[in-house]
Short mmCIF file of C-alpha atoms in Angstrom, two decimals:
data_model
loop_
_atom_site.label_atom_id
_atom_site.label_comp_id
_atom_site.label_asym_id
_atom_site.label_seq_id
_atom_site.Cartn_x
_atom_site.Cartn_y
_atom_site.Cartn_z
CA MET A 1 49.66 -66.46 -78.18
CA LEU A 2 49.88 -63.05 -77.08
CA ALA A 3 51.06 -60.47 -78.82
CA ARG A 4 54.14 -59.95 -76.96
CA GLN A 5 55.33 -63.70 -76.98
CA ARG A 6 54.44 -63.46 -80.56
CA GLN A 7 56.65 -60.93 -81.49
CA ALA A 8 59.65 -62.54 -79.59
CA ALA A 9 59.13 -65.61 -81.23
CA ILE A 10 59.38 -63.61 -84.46
CA LEU A 11 62.57 -61.59 -82.84
CA ASP A 12 64.26 -64.51 -82.51
CA GLU A 13 64.09 -66.41 -85.71
CA ALA A 14 65.31 -63.14 -87.16
CA ARG A 15 68.19 -63.37 -85.63
CA ARG A 16 68.03 -66.96 -86.56
CA THR A 17 68.09 -67.27 -89.71
CA GLY A 18 68.89 -63.67 -90.75
CA ALA A 19 65.55 -62.69 -92.24
CA VAL A 20 61.76 -63.48 -91.80
CA ARG A 21 58.95 -63.63 -94.21
CA VAL A 22 55.54 -61.83 -93.68
CA SER A 23 53.87 -65.27 -95.43
CA GLU A 24 55.71 -67.60 -93.55
CA LEU A 25 55.01 -66.07 -90.75
CA VAL A 26 51.32 -66.00 -91.39
CA ALA A 27 51.14 -69.92 -92.09
CA ARG A 28 53.43 -70.54 -88.79
CA PHE A 29 51.04 -68.60 -86.20
CA GLY A 30 47.87 -68.84 -87.94
CA VAL A 31 47.14 -65.26 -87.92
CA SER A 32 46.32 -62.59 -90.37
CA ASP A 33 48.89 -60.91 -92.62
CA MET A 34 47.81 -57.70 -90.83
CA THR A 35 48.37 -59.32 -87.57
CA ILE A 36 52.12 -60.20 -88.81
CA ARG A 37 53.05 -56.92 -90.21
CA ARG A 38 51.43 -54.57 -87.01
CA ASP A 39 54.27 -57.15 -85.34
CA LEU A 40 56.94 -56.10 -87.92
CA ASP A 41 56.11 -52.58 -87.19
CA VAL A 42 56.18 -53.18 -82.77
CA LEU A 43 59.54 -54.74 -83.43
CA ALA A 44 61.24 -51.74 -86.23
CA ALA A 45 59.83 -48.97 -84.13
CA ARG A 46 62.34 -50.56 -81.24
CA GLY A 47 65.42 -50.51 -83.73
CA LEU A 48 65.20 -54.29 -83.59
CA VAL A 49 64.70 -55.01 -86.59
CA GLU A 50 64.92 -53.66 -90.41
CA LYS A 51 61.02 -53.72 -92.79
CA VAL A 52 62.29 -54.51 -95.95
CA TYR A 53 59.50 -56.01 -99.06
CA GLY A 54 57.44 -59.18 -97.64
CA GLY A 55 59.02 -59.40 -94.45
CA ALA A 56 62.36 -57.63 -92.10
CA THR A 57 65.90 -58.40 -91.16
CA ALA A 58 67.77 -58.65 -87.99
CA VAL A 59 69.32 -55.75 -87.43
CA LEU A 60 73.14 -55.73 -87.34
CA GLY A 61 74.51 -54.15 -84.06
CA GLU A 62 77.88 -55.28 -83.30
CA SER A 63 81.13 -55.88 -85.23
CA THR A 64 80.74 -59.62 -84.90
CA ASP A 65 77.00 -59.80 -86.47
CA GLU A 66 77.60 -62.52 -90.03
CA PRO A 67 73.51 -62.39 -91.70
CA GLY A 68 73.59 -65.25 -94.19
CA PHE A 69 72.86 -64.81 -97.87
CA GLU A 70 68.97 -64.46 -98.15
CA ALA A 71 68.64 -62.09 -95.11
CA LYS A 72 71.10 -59.92 -96.90
CA PHE A 73 69.64 -60.26 -100.18
CA VAL A 74 66.72 -58.16 -100.00
CA ARG A 75 68.33 -55.58 -98.86
CA GLN A 76 69.03 -52.88 -100.90
CA ARG A 77 68.53 -54.97 -104.45
CA ALA A 78 68.20 -51.86 -107.12
CA GLN A 79 71.31 -50.15 -105.87
CA LYS A 80 73.37 -53.67 -105.91
CA GLU A 81 72.57 -54.54 -109.55
CA ALA A 82 73.37 -50.85 -110.07
CA ILE A 83 76.70 -51.58 -109.20
CA ALA A 84 76.67 -55.21 -110.56
CA GLU A 85 76.19 -53.63 -114.30
CA LEU A 86 78.49 -51.06 -113.58
CA ALA A 87 80.79 -53.29 -112.12
CA ALA A 88 80.16 -55.55 -114.77
CA THR A 89 82.00 -52.79 -117.61
CA LEU A 90 85.25 -53.83 -116.11
CA VAL A 91 85.72 -57.11 -117.58
CA ARG A 92 87.15 -57.70 -120.54
CA PRO A 93 87.26 -60.90 -122.59
CA GLY A 94 89.91 -63.91 -121.40
CA THR A 95 90.83 -62.15 -118.51
CA ALA A 96 91.15 -64.42 -114.74
CA ILE A 97 89.03 -62.31 -112.18
CA GLY A 98 88.62 -63.34 -109.11
CA ILE A 99 85.23 -63.05 -107.27
CA SER A 100 84.50 -62.93 -103.52
CA ALA A 101 81.55 -64.14 -101.82
CA GLY A 102 78.41 -61.93 -101.25
CA THR A 103 75.23 -60.34 -102.59
CA THR A 104 76.45 -57.82 -104.43
CA THR A 105 79.34 -59.65 -106.25
CA TRP A 106 76.49 -63.06 -106.32
CA THR A 107 74.83 -59.94 -109.03
CA LEU A 108 77.85 -59.37 -110.51
CA ALA A 109 78.03 -62.84 -111.83
CA ARG A 110 75.31 -62.67 -113.06
CA ALA A 111 75.22 -59.52 -115.06
CA LEU A 112 78.61 -61.15 -116.48
CA GLY A 113 76.33 -63.94 -117.99
CA SER A 114 77.65 -62.48 -122.10
CA VAL A 115 82.03 -61.61 -121.34
CA PRO A 116 83.26 -64.84 -123.05
CA GLY A 117 87.01 -66.65 -122.36
CA LEU A 118 86.40 -65.51 -118.52
CA THR A 119 88.46 -67.83 -115.71
CA VAL A 120 86.35 -67.31 -112.57
CA VAL A 121 88.50 -67.85 -109.40
CA THR A 122 85.52 -68.18 -106.35
CA ASN A 123 85.36 -68.79 -102.75
CA SER A 124 81.59 -68.60 -103.27
CA ILE A 125 79.55 -71.50 -103.70
CA ARG A 126 76.63 -69.60 -104.86
CA VAL A 127 78.20 -67.11 -107.26
CA ALA A 128 79.88 -70.95 -108.74
CA ASN A 129 76.15 -71.75 -108.99
CA VAL A 130 75.34 -68.85 -110.80
CA LEU A 131 78.12 -68.89 -113.30
CA ASP A 132 77.41 -72.58 -114.24
CA GLU A 133 73.67 -71.71 -115.00
CA THR A 134 74.89 -69.21 -117.56
CA SER A 135 78.02 -71.67 -118.74
CA GLN A 136 79.99 -70.42 -121.64
CA PRO A 137 82.23 -73.79 -123.33
CA THR A 138 84.53 -70.74 -123.29
CA ARG A 139 84.38 -70.61 -119.47
CA THR A 140 86.58 -72.02 -116.46
CA VAL A 141 84.97 -71.52 -112.99
CA VAL A 142 87.59 -72.38 -110.24
CA LEU A 143 85.93 -72.98 -106.75
CA THR A 144 88.44 -72.89 -103.73
CA GLY A 145 87.70 -75.23 -101.50
CA GLY A 146 87.59 -74.77 -97.31
CA VAL A 147 84.93 -74.28 -94.32
CA ARG A 148 81.27 -73.09 -94.88
CA THR A 149 80.49 -69.21 -93.44
CA PRO A 150 76.95 -68.56 -92.74
CA SER A 151 77.44 -65.62 -96.03
CA ASP A 152 77.82 -68.86 -97.72
CA ALA A 153 81.59 -68.29 -97.89
CA LEU A 154 84.25 -71.04 -98.52
CA VAL A 155 87.28 -70.39 -95.80
CA GLY A 156 90.15 -71.21 -94.10
CA PRO A 157 93.39 -72.83 -94.78
CA VAL A 158 92.74 -74.82 -97.94
CA ALA A 159 90.99 -71.55 -99.53
CA VAL A 160 93.35 -69.54 -97.98
CA HIS A 161 96.32 -72.19 -99.53
CA SER A 162 95.05 -72.12 -103.02
CA LEU A 163 94.63 -68.38 -103.46
CA ARG A 164 97.99 -68.44 -102.48
CA ARG A 165 99.90 -69.67 -105.99
CA LEU A 166 96.96 -67.97 -108.49
CA HIS A 167 97.38 -65.17 -110.38
CA LEU A 168 94.76 -62.67 -110.95
CA ASP A 169 94.01 -59.87 -113.31
CA LEU A 170 91.00 -58.49 -112.18
CA VAL A 171 89.90 -59.26 -108.22
CA PHE A 172 86.18 -58.63 -107.20
CA LEU A 173 85.39 -58.10 -102.87
CA GLY A 174 82.25 -57.76 -101.40
CA VAL A 175 82.17 -56.09 -98.40
CA HIS A 176 80.18 -56.10 -94.91
CA GLY A 177 81.54 -52.28 -93.81
CA MET A 178 84.15 -49.68 -95.08
CA ALA A 179 84.89 -46.96 -93.62
CA ASP A 180 88.03 -44.31 -93.08
CA GLY A 181 90.62 -45.32 -90.66
CA ALA A 182 88.46 -48.75 -90.51
CA GLY A 183 89.28 -49.89 -94.30
CA PHE A 184 86.95 -52.03 -95.60
CA THR A 185 85.40 -55.03 -93.03
CA THR A 186 84.58 -58.05 -91.85
CA PRO A 187 82.39 -59.43 -89.11
CA ASN A 188 84.18 -63.05 -89.98
CA LEU A 189 88.35 -63.75 -89.04
CA THR A 190 88.54 -67.02 -90.30
CA GLU A 191 86.58 -65.18 -93.49
CA SER A 192 89.23 -61.91 -93.68
CA GLU A 193 92.28 -64.14 -93.98
CA THR A 194 91.04 -65.86 -96.96
CA ASN A 195 89.80 -62.24 -98.93
CA ARG A 196 93.13 -60.84 -97.74
CA ALA A 197 94.76 -64.20 -100.11
CA LEU A 198 92.40 -63.31 -102.92
CA VAL A 199 93.45 -59.23 -102.75
CA GLU A 200 96.85 -60.51 -103.09
CA ALA A 201 95.86 -62.91 -105.66
CA GLY A 202 95.11 -60.34 -108.22
CA SER A 203 96.92 -57.13 -109.98
CA ARG A 204 94.12 -54.96 -109.47
CA LEU A 205 90.90 -54.52 -106.53
CA VAL A 206 87.52 -53.52 -106.95
CA VAL A 207 85.29 -52.92 -104.39
CA LEU A 208 81.47 -53.53 -104.44
CA ALA A 209 79.90 -51.72 -102.01
CA ASP A 210 76.33 -49.89 -101.57
CA HIS A 211 76.49 -46.62 -99.27
CA THR A 212 75.13 -48.68 -96.05
CA LYS A 213 78.46 -49.73 -96.11
CA TRP A 214 79.69 -46.73 -95.33
CA GLY A 215 80.63 -45.76 -91.63
CA ILE A 216 80.26 -49.13 -90.99
CA ALA A 217 83.18 -51.22 -89.11
CA GLY A 218 83.75 -54.93 -88.74
CA ILE A 219 85.65 -56.71 -86.60
CA SER A 220 88.47 -57.65 -89.10
CA THR A 221 90.02 -55.35 -92.13
CA ILE A 222 90.03 -57.02 -95.34
CA ALA A 223 92.61 -54.00 -96.93
CA ASP A 224 92.74 -50.00 -96.11
CA LEU A 225 90.92 -48.23 -98.52
CA ALA A 226 93.72 -47.11 -100.03
CA GLU A 227 94.66 -50.70 -101.38
CA ALA A 228 91.38 -50.44 -103.83
CA ASN A 229 92.31 -49.62 -107.20
CA VAL A 230 88.31 -49.47 -107.90
CA VAL A 231 85.51 -48.80 -105.46
CA VAL A 232 82.30 -48.85 -107.02
CA THR A 233 78.91 -47.87 -105.17
CA ASP A 234 75.51 -46.03 -105.75
CA ASP A 235 74.26 -42.55 -105.59
CA GLY A 236 73.69 -42.73 -101.92
CA LEU A 237 76.66 -42.30 -100.87
CA PRO A 238 77.33 -39.15 -98.61
CA GLU A 239 79.41 -36.56 -100.01
CA LEU A 240 81.79 -36.66 -97.28
CA ALA A 241 82.12 -39.99 -97.65
CA ARG A 242 82.37 -39.17 -101.83
CA LYS A 243 85.60 -36.84 -101.12
CA ILE A 244 87.43 -39.93 -98.88
CA LEU A 245 86.93 -42.34 -100.80
CA ALA A 246 87.83 -40.47 -103.86
CA GLU A 247 91.23 -39.02 -101.80
CA GLN A 248 92.13 -43.09 -101.46
CA VAL A 249 91.53 -44.93 -104.13
CA ASP A 250 92.40 -44.66 -107.37
CA GLU A 251 89.29 -44.45 -108.75
CA LEU A 252 86.09 -44.72 -107.52
CA LEU A 253 82.54 -45.18 -110.24
CA ILE A 254 78.90 -43.87 -108.77
CA ALA A 255 76.01 -46.22 -109.97
CA GLN A 256 72.92 -44.47 -110.56
CA VAL A 257 69.67 -46.07 -109.20
CA ASP A 258 66.51 -46.15 -110.74
CA GLY A 259 64.34 -47.28 -108.37
CA ALA A 260 64.05 -47.64 -105.04
CA ASP A 261 64.27 -50.76 -102.50
#
């Protein structure tokens, strides 16, 4: 196979699944690790993929682009962990909270292992699974029904109907993008409706978004910036974005990141 053909196949796989790993590509094409890395360098130089540790992810370009969970998980891992640790301090024992689908919210769920007496409502299979793995006798996990999306969210009329009958103390929302004017957005129209129902079920809204989400606008708005009581982000957020958010949300929390992706 010529290099150009191999690179086209790699790009197709990245766009289909959201991410590719060097080790898997080496096995698939029967070439060296260095050859695959050169292929990824070529694709990255053309702006078609973004190199990450161990592989690459497809580059988002459209308001309806929706990568899968694995593709998003490898991005900004240090930032997501710092955001999750800070957000977990907002959770009090014995409260009822909602957690949307997403990689940052999944990381938050992992950080809640020591908080007793929680009732957690989520439309994410992955969030429910990680909560079960760290379950406590006093914890209740409620998983909404619905149709599964590429980001492993359960969405649609069944999920919306379930959420509209609930009353939660705190809702943690992960987003595809946040921008002045567009607000907090998603590339999935059905997921937007379900997330809006989750937001409406909560007394307080906490948005979790790393700095790379700023300036990105998905096709559908979940909530305006001013609807968030708290935004938890990381110290890579530009000063102008901090100023805009600080003027519109009740509280802006900045997580300090010790390491880089």
